Amino acid sequence: MSLFKEIDYGTPAAPATGTETVTLNIDGQDVTVPKGTSIMRAAQMVGTTIPKLCATDSLEAFGSCRLCLVEIDGRRGTPASCTTPAEEGLIVHTENDKLNKLRKGVMELYISDHPLDCLTCSANGDCELQDMAGAVGLRDVRYGYAGANHLDAPTDTSNPYFQFEASKCIVCSRCVRACEEVQGTFALTISGKGFESKVSAGVEEDFMNSECVSCGACVQACPTATLMEKSVAEIGTPEHSVETTCAYCGVGCTFNAEMKGDQVVRMVPSKSGKANDGHSCVKGRFAFGYSTHKDRILKPMLREKTSDPWREVEWEEAISYTAKRFMDIQEQYGRKSIGGITSSRTTNEEVYVVQKMIRAAFRNNNVDTCARVCHSPTGYGLNQTFGTSAGTQDFASVDETDLMLLIGANPTDAHPVFASRMKRRLREGAEIIVCDPRRIDMVETPHVKASIHLPLLPGSNVALINAFAHTIVTEDLADWDYVSERCDKESFDEWLAFIKDPKNAPEAVAHLLGGDAELVREAARRFAKAPRGSIYYGLGVTEHSQGSTMVMGMANLAMLTGNIGMNGAGVNPLRGQNNVQGSCDMGSFPHEFPGYRHVSRDDVRKQFSDAWGVEQDAEPGYRIPNMFDAAIKGDYKGMFVQGEDIAQSDPDTRHVEAALENLDCLVVQDLFLNETAKFAHIFLPGTSFLEKDGTFTNAERRLGRVRPAMASKIGKHEWEVAMEISQAMGYPMHYNSSSEIMDEIAALTPIFSGVSFERLDNEGSMQWPVNDAAPNGTPIMHIDTFVRGKGNFKITEFVPTEEKVTKKFPLILTTGRILSQYNVGAQTRRTENNQWFPKDILEIHEEDAVDRNVKDGDLIKIISRKGETTMHALVSERMQPGVVYTTFHNPLSGANVVTTEFSDWATNCPEYKVTAVQVGVTDSMSEWQMQYLAYNEDRCKLAEPEEADEEVTH
Ligand code: SF4
Ligand code: SF4
Ligand code: SF4
Ligand code: FES
């Protein structure tokens, strides 16, 4: 294994839109490149590396260091190759005595103000300044070190992950430009002039207290050791690397895990990563420490009762015990009395094996996944309207959009790398309209300003989308040609009559949408008139009682305006977890086999029955909420939960806890003893993404390879566990590798028929469908025709939620995520990310705070009709009066103790986003929180190791 270093071409590729090329001659070699390519890049394309310092191919050329000088026949002077475009017929010389002398002079100046501690420097061997000194043959510095210099400039170590050693800075401004161009945060500036110029994070602030969001783009761009990962300083430079996929959000960034032995030194985002183009966020780049955290459980554990201490056992015992418990339950209570939940954090192959275990070894369809509680309405809504349960575009599509309609998503926190791409497009001149109860960052931050923000009340999405469509139809702004060519006439005519009804007019619902009907109309007009309008949305759309209705409403809007089937348009779900798309694709729903085929279809059932050798059930199994209800009723007795902390993440915690408490056998497979494990009888350890071999599927349907950077810490692949339980239950399942599992998936699932590890390894990630009709995958769907044929308009009647604000519960609580934490926090809370956000807080508008005498930092109780919890308050301008907000990253916060049982009418996706609550100052924890602390004491005990019986010698 070797350390993979991507070639740096010095300047970005010319825009892909142009087709014109130019041919020039560089050092005697002809090279043909796209018009707009720099001479520096053209030279690198034929293997000639021109010395450079201020240039790198992730940033626009800047032309400040003057190291990349070249000579061009017929032109005066020595132009910088990074800023000079290649032109037809140029004859370029990159090396001669004159150029070398000039470059040496430049390097002398740099080195005369640079510490000469190369041997002990953390970047030794990985420093472009050092490389350039060698490249130009610098042997001597004439100026000495006696004059004014920056050698004692202070080092900023405030950021937990990287340091800023100012004495080593050459003021090339690559970091500043990376923060602007790649990340779009504009946290850094070059302050001062001439000799005084230096890099600053804000006005005399350290990195930790600045606007910096710790994405690491500046660290990656820095050519010296000035900005450097602390892990490199501590462990040393990496020796080899493994390309893999991030285990956090649905963007699915590709990284090179740079390793020393089996220790990760740093994660470097891959420029060839098709979802991230070399960028990352703080989670993917830095928050990998959880995978080797001391809290990880590496041996299986059993206990008879949840009050017993856990007892470590060998795998053989754990597997046979699990199988026996499940079989005993089925014997006593019937075949359908057990089931399981697959994980969106495991690979497609691992998910596939778990759902197969349930369908073939448990012999029922009681399988569900966490998408139930996040994007199940996306699957339903897009399938109903377009014919496929997935987003329509690739991420790159946003580069061509003219207007983004962002609804119920907060990408700068939840999908940061895609947010950077959106911000770049906004800087290029596109427009954004934000529909969100809060003033999220995309409404207004430096260099981002939404043209319209509609601060709708949580629960009003469908009223909003109907008002948009009503305006477009009644003001004759629809793309009638598109509709008549591409959409089903009968469904459209019926929908048209519905949408024209004045009850859908902005004026009729403006009180729910921020109060300004004309603004709603203006937003709708802008969307309709934009040449290319795209819709991006998140859980603020789906986690509602009308989540599926809203997804269909957005699909209607996109069809009405002709915004499906081309770049820059589409209906784009920003999916939460790394493999939530994949877990749905792999047949994790109780009504669908892999590839979204209903279990009632005879042909599909026969296919799986024949392939698996077990007659498949035509009746859908339990959804997660049905599992809980059946457990409380006593009909559902055994459950396998993989990589999902339902006791923390699912709504109405006390109901979930009552259900789990009622199970005869709960098996939890996870990295850590999570909240759900407090109710478990069997704990099976799992593997982190750094140990996995398989694929994740991101929000753009992209299958990316996950490759093991280190050996499994549990002694097995995670898929082997479900396979062995199946075998122990009498079902003969056998695989030798995850590649074999993918081969079976491809053989049985038409949308994956062209996928194999071999192809992914050779050709890179691919977007499904990958099959005979689309051998190289499908970046944009529904181009000439919808998957279902004609686009299907659906009636989207606005039905207000049953969760009403009352005098007793006058505020609406809505929930979401924060950048530094992820989901239930199991991973990020075990990293330094905690420094930014150690606990959940309740954001409240000043008016509501004043009414209740709440001040910043006060402990407050939050009461709903479901329960009560406490957390600290933050009075926030982001909120509107009447709405409060929190996250659910910390179990003690108990955010889901107060959320309700209401859910989406079609899919049972919980209505997390609307809970009527009252808040007020308190001085003590809630009853549930006290119980939580007691459970931490009572239910997580490990048995004392038995003392060895010493042999006595006489
Ligand atoms: S910190 Fe690094 S990238 Fe930034 S100006 Fe200094 S040397 Fe250049
Ligand atoms: S880490 Fe990211 S946000 Fe922070 S200064 Fe560097 S580029 Fe900007
Ligand atoms: S944006 Fe998402 S996938 Fe990319 S590094 Fe961050 S958490 Fe990972
Ligand atoms: S690399 Fe061209 S001027 Fe610095």
Coordinates of C-alpha atoms in Angstrom, one line a residue, residues 407-848:
I407 CA -37.7 24.2 1.7
G408 CA -37.3 22.7 5.2
A409 CA -33.6 22.1 4.9
N410 CA -30.6 23.7 6.6
P411 CA -27.7 22.6 4.4
T412 CA -24.9 24.7 6.0
D413 CA -25.4 22.6 9.2
A414 CA -26.7 19.3 7.9
H415 CA -25.2 18.9 4.4
P416 CA -22.2 21.3 4.5
V417 CA -20.3 20.3 1.5
F418 CA -23.3 20.7 -0.7
A419 CA -24.1 24.0 1.0
S420 CA -20.7 25.2 -0.1
R421 CA -21.6 24.3 -3.7
M422 CA -24.9 26.1 -3.4
K423 CA -23.2 29.2 -2.1
R424 CA -20.7 29.1 -4.9
R425 CA -23.6 29.0 -7.4
L426 CA -25.2 31.9 -5.6
R427 CA -22.0 33.9 -5.9
E428 CA -22.1 33.2 -9.6
G429 CA -25.5 35.0 -9.7
A430 CA -28.1 32.4 -9.0
E431 CA -31.0 33.2 -6.7
I432 CA -32.3 31.4 -3.6
I433 CA -35.7 31.5 -2.0
V434 CA -35.8 30.1 1.5
C435 CA -39.0 28.7 3.0
D436 CA -38.2 27.9 6.7
P437 CA -39.6 28.8 10.0
R438 CA -36.1 30.0 11.1
R439 CA -33.7 32.5 9.7
I440 CA -31.2 29.8 8.8
D441 CA -27.7 30.7 7.4
M442 CA -29.0 30.5 3.8
V443 CA -31.3 33.4 4.5
E444 CA -28.5 35.8 5.2
T445 CA -24.8 35.4 6.0
P446 CA -21.8 37.2 4.6
H447 CA -22.0 36.7 0.8
V448 CA -25.3 34.9 0.9
K449 CA -28.6 36.6 0.8
A450 CA -31.9 35.0 -0.1
S451 CA -34.0 37.1 -2.4
I452 CA -37.1 36.0 -0.4
H453 CA -37.4 34.3 3.0
L454 CA -40.9 32.9 3.8
P455 CA -40.9 32.2 7.5
L456 CA -43.8 29.8 7.4
L457 CA -45.3 28.2 10.6
P458 CA -44.2 24.6 11.1
G459 CA -47.0 22.4 9.7
S460 CA -47.9 24.8 6.8
N461 CA -45.8 23.4 4.0
V462 CA -48.7 22.1 1.9
A463 CA -50.4 25.4 2.1
L464 CA -47.2 27.0 0.9
I465 CA -46.7 24.7 -2.1
N466 CA -50.4 24.9 -3.1
A467 CA -50.2 28.7 -2.9
F468 CA -47.2 28.6 -5.3
A469 CA -49.0 26.4 -7.7
H470 CA -52.2 28.4 -7.5
T471 CA -50.3 31.6 -8.3
I472 CA -48.5 30.0 -11.3
V473 CA -51.6 28.5 -12.7
T474 CA -53.9 31.6 -12.2
E475 CA -51.2 34.0 -13.5
D476 CA -50.6 31.8 -16.5
L477 CA -46.9 31.2 -15.7
A478 CA -47.0 27.4 -16.1
D479 CA -45.0 25.6 -18.8
W480 CA -48.1 24.3 -20.5
D481 CA -46.2 22.6 -23.4
Y482 CA -44.1 20.6 -20.9
V483 CA -47.3 19.6 -19.0
S484 CA -49.1 18.5 -22.1
E485 CA -46.2 16.6 -23.6
R486 CA -44.8 14.9 -20.4
C487 CA -47.7 14.6 -18.0
D488 CA -50.8 12.5 -17.6
K489 CA -53.7 14.6 -18.8
E490 CA -56.4 13.1 -16.6
S491 CA -54.5 13.6 -13.4
F492 CA -53.5 17.1 -14.5
D493 CA -57.0 18.2 -15.3
E494 CA -58.3 17.0 -12.0
W495 CA -55.4 18.7 -10.2
L496 CA -55.9 21.9 -12.1
A497 CA -59.5 22.2 -11.0
F498 CA -58.4 21.6 -7.4
I499 CA -55.5 24.0 -7.4
K500 CA -57.5 26.9 -8.9
D501 CA -59.8 26.9 -5.9
P502 CA -59.4 30.2 -4.1
K503 CA -58.8 28.3 -0.8
N504 CA -55.3 27.6 -2.2
A505 CA -54.6 31.2 -3.0
P506 CA -51.7 32.9 -1.1
E507 CA -54.2 35.4 0.3
A508 CA -56.2 32.5 1.9
V509 CA -53.1 31.1 3.7
A510 CA -50.8 34.0 4.1
H511 CA -51.3 34.0 7.9
L512 CA -49.5 30.7 8.0
L513 CA -46.7 31.7 5.6
G514 CA -45.3 34.8 7.3
G515 CA -48.2 37.1 6.7
D516 CA -47.4 38.6 3.3
A517 CA -49.4 37.1 0.4
E518 CA -47.8 39.3 -2.2
L519 CA -44.4 38.0 -1.1
V520 CA -45.6 34.4 -1.6
R521 CA -46.9 35.3 -5.1
E522 CA -43.6 37.0 -5.9
A523 CA -41.7 33.9 -4.8
A524 CA -43.9 31.7 -7.0
R525 CA -43.5 34.0 -10.0
R526 CA -39.7 34.0 -9.7
F527 CA -39.6 30.2 -9.5
A528 CA -41.9 29.9 -12.5
K529 CA -40.0 32.4 -14.6
A530 CA -36.5 31.1 -13.8
P531 CA -35.1 29.3 -16.8
R532 CA -33.9 26.5 -14.5
G533 CA -35.5 26.2 -11.1
S534 CA -34.5 23.6 -8.7
I535 CA -36.1 22.4 -5.4
Y536 CA -34.0 21.3 -2.5
Y537 CA -35.6 20.0 0.6
G538 CA -35.0 18.2 3.9
L539 CA -36.6 16.8 6.9
G540 CA -38.5 20.0 7.4
V541 CA -40.7 18.7 4.5
T542 CA -40.9 15.0 5.3
E543 CA -41.3 14.9 9.1
H544 CA -44.9 16.1 9.2
S545 CA -48.3 14.6 9.2
Q546 CA -48.5 15.7 5.6
G547 CA -44.9 14.8 4.6
S548 CA -45.9 12.7 1.6
T549 CA -48.5 15.3 0.5
M550 CA -45.8 17.9 0.5
V551 CA -43.3 15.8 -1.5
M552 CA -46.1 15.3 -4.1
G553 CA -46.8 19.0 -4.0
M554 CA -43.2 19.8 -4.8
A555 CA -43.2 17.2 -7.6
N556 CA -46.4 18.9 -9.0
L557 CA -44.7 22.3 -8.9
A558 CA -41.6 21.0 -10.7
M559 CA -43.7 19.4 -13.4
L560 CA -45.9 22.4 -13.7
T561 CA -42.9 24.6 -14.4
G562 CA -41.1 22.1 -16.7
N563 CA -38.3 21.7 -14.1
I564 CA -37.7 17.9 -14.3
G565 CA -35.4 16.1 -16.7
M566 CA -32.5 18.6 -17.1
N567 CA -29.5 20.0 -15.3
G568 CA -30.2 22.8 -12.9
A569 CA -33.7 21.7 -12.0
G570 CA -35.3 18.8 -10.2
V571 CA -36.7 17.7 -6.9
N572 CA -33.8 17.0 -4.7
P573 CA -34.1 15.5 -1.2
L574 CA -31.1 16.3 1.0
R575 CA -30.9 12.9 2.8
G576 CA -29.8 12.7 6.3
Q577 CA -27.6 9.7 7.1
N578 CA -24.8 8.4 4.9
N579 CA -26.6 5.4 3.6
V580 CA -30.3 6.2 4.2
Q581 CA -30.8 6.0 0.4
G582 CA -29.1 2.7 0.3
S583 CA -30.9 1.2 3.2
C584 CA -34.2 2.0 1.4
D585 CA -32.9 0.7 -1.9
M586 CA -31.9 -2.6 -0.3
G587 CA -35.4 -3.7 0.7
S588 CA -35.5 -2.5 4.2
F589 CA -39.2 -1.6 4.1
P590 CA -41.8 -4.1 5.3
H591 CA -43.7 -3.8 2.0
E592 CA -40.8 -3.8 -0.5
F593 CA -38.1 -6.1 -1.7
P594 CA -34.8 -4.6 -2.8
G595 CA -35.3 -2.1 -5.7
Y596 CA -38.7 -0.9 -4.4
R597 CA -40.8 -3.8 -5.6
H598 CA -44.0 -4.6 -3.5
V599 CA -44.1 -7.8 -1.7
S600 CA -47.6 -8.5 -3.1
R601 CA -46.2 -8.8 -6.6
D602 CA -46.3 -12.5 -7.5
D603 CA -43.4 -12.2 -10.1
V604 CA -41.1 -10.5 -7.6
R605 CA -42.0 -12.8 -4.8
K606 CA -41.3 -15.8 -7.0
Q607 CA -37.9 -14.3 -8.0
F608 CA -36.8 -14.0 -4.3
S609 CA -38.5 -17.2 -3.2
D610 CA -36.6 -19.1 -5.9
A611 CA -33.3 -17.3 -5.3
W612 CA -33.4 -17.6 -1.5
G613 CA -35.1 -21.0 -1.4
V614 CA -37.8 -19.8 1.1
E615 CA -41.4 -19.0 0.2
Q616 CA -41.8 -15.2 0.6
D617 CA -44.7 -13.7 2.4
A618 CA -47.1 -11.6 0.3
E619 CA -48.3 -9.6 3.3
P620 CA -46.3 -6.5 4.4
G621 CA -44.8 -6.7 7.8
Y622 CA -44.7 -4.2 10.7
R623 CA -43.5 -0.7 10.3
I624 CA -41.4 0.6 13.3
P625 CA -44.4 2.3 15.0
N626 CA -46.4 -0.9 14.5
M627 CA -43.6 -2.9 16.0
F628 CA -43.8 -0.6 19.1
D629 CA -47.5 -0.9 19.3
A630 CA -47.5 -4.7 18.9
A631 CA -44.8 -5.0 21.5
I632 CA -46.9 -3.1 24.0
K633 CA -49.9 -5.3 23.1
G634 CA -47.7 -8.4 23.5
D635 CA -47.8 -9.7 19.9
Y636 CA -44.2 -8.7 19.1
K637 CA -41.6 -10.2 21.3
G638 CA -38.2 -10.3 19.7
M639 CA -36.3 -7.6 17.8
F640 CA -32.9 -7.2 16.1
V641 CA -31.8 -3.5 15.9
Q642 CA -28.7 -2.7 14.0
G643 CA -26.9 0.7 14.2
E644 CA -30.0 2.7 15.2
D645 CA -30.6 4.2 18.6
I646 CA -34.4 4.1 18.5
A647 CA -34.7 4.9 22.2
Q648 CA -33.2 8.3 21.5
S649 CA -34.1 9.0 17.9
D650 CA -37.7 8.0 17.7
P651 CA -40.6 10.2 18.9
D652 CA -42.5 9.8 22.1
T653 CA -39.6 8.3 24.1
R654 CA -41.7 6.9 26.9
H655 CA -43.9 5.0 24.4
V656 CA -40.7 3.6 22.8
E657 CA -39.3 2.6 26.1
A658 CA -42.5 0.9 27.2
A659 CA -42.4 -1.1 23.9
L660 CA -38.7 -2.1 24.3
E661 CA -39.3 -3.0 28.0
N662 CA -42.0 -5.4 26.9
L663 CA -39.8 -7.4 24.5
D664 CA -38.6 -10.9 25.5
C665 CA -35.5 -10.5 23.5
L666 CA -33.9 -7.3 22.2
V667 CA -30.7 -7.7 20.3
V668 CA -28.7 -4.5 19.7
Q669 CA -25.8 -4.4 17.3
D670 CA -23.8 -1.1 17.5
L671 CA -20.4 0.4 18.2
F672 CA -21.4 1.7 21.6
L673 CA -23.8 0.7 24.5
N674 CA -26.4 3.2 23.2
E675 CA -29.7 4.2 24.8
T676 CA -31.6 1.3 23.2
A677 CA -29.0 -1.2 24.6
K678 CA -30.4 -0.3 28.1
F679 CA -33.4 -2.4 27.2
A680 CA -31.4 -5.1 25.4
H681 CA -30.6 -8.7 26.3
I682 CA -28.0 -9.3 23.7
F683 CA -25.4 -6.8 22.5
L684 CA -23.4 -7.6 19.4
P685 CA -20.5 -5.3 18.5
G686 CA -20.4 -3.7 15.1
T687 CA -17.7 -2.2 12.9
S688 CA -16.9 1.4 12.1
F689 CA -16.8 2.7 8.5
L690 CA -13.0 2.4 8.7
E691 CA -13.3 -1.3 9.0
K692 CA -16.0 -1.9 6.5
D693 CA -15.8 -3.2 2.9
G694 CA -18.8 -2.3 0.8
T695 CA -20.8 0.6 -0.6
F696 CA -22.8 3.5 0.6
T697 CA -25.4 5.3 -1.5
N698 CA -25.7 9.0 -1.1
A699 CA -28.5 11.4 -1.7
E700 CA -27.9 11.6 -5.5
R701 CA -28.2 7.8 -5.8
R702 CA -24.5 7.5 -6.0
L703 CA -22.9 4.2 -4.9
G704 CA -19.5 4.9 -3.5
R705 CA -17.0 2.3 -2.3
V706 CA -16.2 2.0 1.4
R707 CA -12.9 0.3 1.9
P708 CA -11.3 -1.0 5.0
A709 CA -8.5 1.2 6.3
M710 CA -8.0 -1.1 9.3
A711 CA -8.8 -4.6 10.3
S712 CA -12.2 -5.3 11.9
K713 CA -11.9 -4.6 15.6
I714 CA -14.6 -7.2 16.4
G715 CA -12.9 -10.1 14.5
K716 CA -15.6 -10.3 11.8
H717 CA -17.2 -8.4 9.0
E718 CA -20.5 -7.0 10.3
W719 CA -22.5 -8.9 7.6
E720 CA -21.1 -12.1 8.9
V721 CA -23.0 -11.7 12.1
A722 CA -26.5 -11.6 10.4
M723 CA -25.3 -14.4 8.1
E724 CA -24.3 -16.6 11.1
I725 CA -27.5 -15.9 13.0
S726 CA -29.4 -17.0 9.9
Q727 CA -27.4 -20.2 9.7
A728 CA -27.9 -20.9 13.4
M729 CA -31.7 -20.5 12.8
G730 CA -31.5 -23.1 10.1
Y731 CA -31.3 -21.0 7.0
P732 CA -28.3 -21.7 4.9
M733 CA -26.9 -18.3 4.0
H734 CA -23.3 -18.1 2.8
Y735 CA -21.1 -15.4 1.4
N736 CA -17.3 -15.2 1.3
S737 CA -17.1 -11.4 0.7
S738 CA -19.2 -8.3 0.5
S739 CA -18.4 -8.3 -3.3
E740 CA -20.4 -11.6 -3.5
I741 CA -23.3 -9.9 -1.7
M742 CA -23.3 -7.1 -4.2
D743 CA -23.3 -9.6 -7.0
E744 CA -26.5 -11.1 -5.6
I745 CA -28.0 -7.7 -5.2
A746 CA -27.2 -6.9 -8.8
A747 CA -28.6 -10.2 -10.0
L748 CA -31.9 -9.7 -8.2
T749 CA -32.5 -6.0 -8.6
P750 CA -33.0 -4.4 -12.0
I751 CA -31.8 -0.9 -11.0
F752 CA -28.5 -2.4 -9.9
S753 CA -27.9 -5.0 -12.5
G754 CA -24.8 -3.3 -13.9
V755 CA -23.1 -2.7 -10.5
S756 CA -20.2 -4.7 -9.2
F757 CA -17.2 -3.9 -7.0
E758 CA -15.0 -4.4 -10.0
R759 CA -16.7 -1.7 -11.9
L760 CA -16.9 0.7 -8.9
D761 CA -13.2 0.1 -8.3
N762 CA -12.2 0.7 -11.9
E763 CA -14.7 3.4 -12.9
G764 CA -15.4 5.1 -9.6
S765 CA -18.8 5.8 -8.0
M766 CA -22.0 5.4 -10.1
Q767 CA -25.6 6.6 -9.8
W768 CA -28.4 4.1 -10.1
P769 CA -30.1 2.9 -12.2
V770 CA -27.0 1.2 -13.6
N771 CA -28.3 -1.4 -16.0
D772 CA -28.6 -2.2 -19.7
A773 CA -30.6 0.9 -20.3
A774 CA -28.1 3.0 -18.5
P775 CA -24.8 1.2 -18.5
N776 CA -22.8 4.1 -16.9
G777 CA -25.5 5.1 -14.4
T778 CA -28.0 7.9 -14.3
P779 CA -27.0 11.4 -13.1
I780 CA -30.3 13.0 -14.1
M781 CA -33.5 11.1 -14.1
H782 CA -36.7 11.4 -16.2
I783 CA -35.0 13.2 -19.1
D784 CA -37.3 12.2 -22.0
T785 CA -40.0 10.5 -20.1
F786 CA -40.8 9.8 -16.5
V787 CA -39.9 6.4 -15.1
R788 CA -43.7 5.7 -14.7
G789 CA -44.3 7.0 -18.2
K790 CA -46.3 10.2 -17.9
G791 CA -45.8 12.5 -14.9
N792 CA -48.7 12.1 -12.4
F793 CA -50.2 15.1 -10.7
K794 CA -51.6 14.4 -7.3
I795 CA -54.2 16.3 -5.4
T796 CA -52.5 17.9 -2.4
E797 CA -55.3 19.1 0.0
F798 CA -53.9 21.0 2.9
V799 CA -55.0 19.4 6.1
P800 CA -53.7 21.1 9.3
T801 CA -52.0 18.8 11.8
E802 CA -54.0 17.6 14.7
E803 CA -51.2 18.9 17.0
K804 CA -52.7 22.3 17.9
V805 CA -51.3 25.1 19.9
T806 CA -53.6 25.8 22.9
K807 CA -53.5 28.1 25.9
K808 CA -51.8 25.3 27.8
F809 CA -49.3 24.6 25.0
P810 CA -49.0 27.9 23.1
L811 CA -45.6 27.4 21.3
I812 CA -44.6 25.1 18.5
L813 CA -41.4 23.2 19.1
T814 CA -39.5 22.2 15.9
T815 CA -36.3 20.2 15.8
G816 CA -33.2 19.9 13.6
R817 CA -29.4 19.5 13.5
I818 CA -26.3 21.5 14.2
L819 CA -23.1 21.4 12.1
S820 CA -20.7 19.9 14.6
Q821 CA -23.0 17.1 15.9
Y822 CA -24.7 14.3 14.0
N823 CA -28.0 12.6 14.6
V824 CA -28.2 11.1 18.1
G825 CA -24.6 12.2 18.7
A826 CA -23.2 8.7 19.3
Q827 CA -20.3 9.4 17.0
T828 CA -19.7 13.1 17.2
R829 CA -20.1 13.3 21.0
R830 CA -17.1 11.0 21.2
T831 CA -14.9 13.5 19.3
E832 CA -13.6 17.0 19.9
N833 CA -16.7 18.3 18.0
N834 CA -18.2 18.5 21.5
Q835 CA -16.1 21.6 22.1
W836 CA -18.5 23.5 19.8
F837 CA -21.8 22.1 20.9
P838 CA -21.6 20.1 24.2
K839 CA -25.3 20.0 24.8
D840 CA -28.7 20.7 23.2
I841 CA -30.2 24.0 23.8
L842 CA -33.7 25.5 23.2
E843 CA -33.7 28.5 20.9
I844 CA -36.5 31.0 21.7
H845 CA -37.5 34.3 20.3
E846 CA -37.0 37.3 22.5
E847 CA -40.7 38.1 22.8
D848 CA -41.5 34.6 24.0

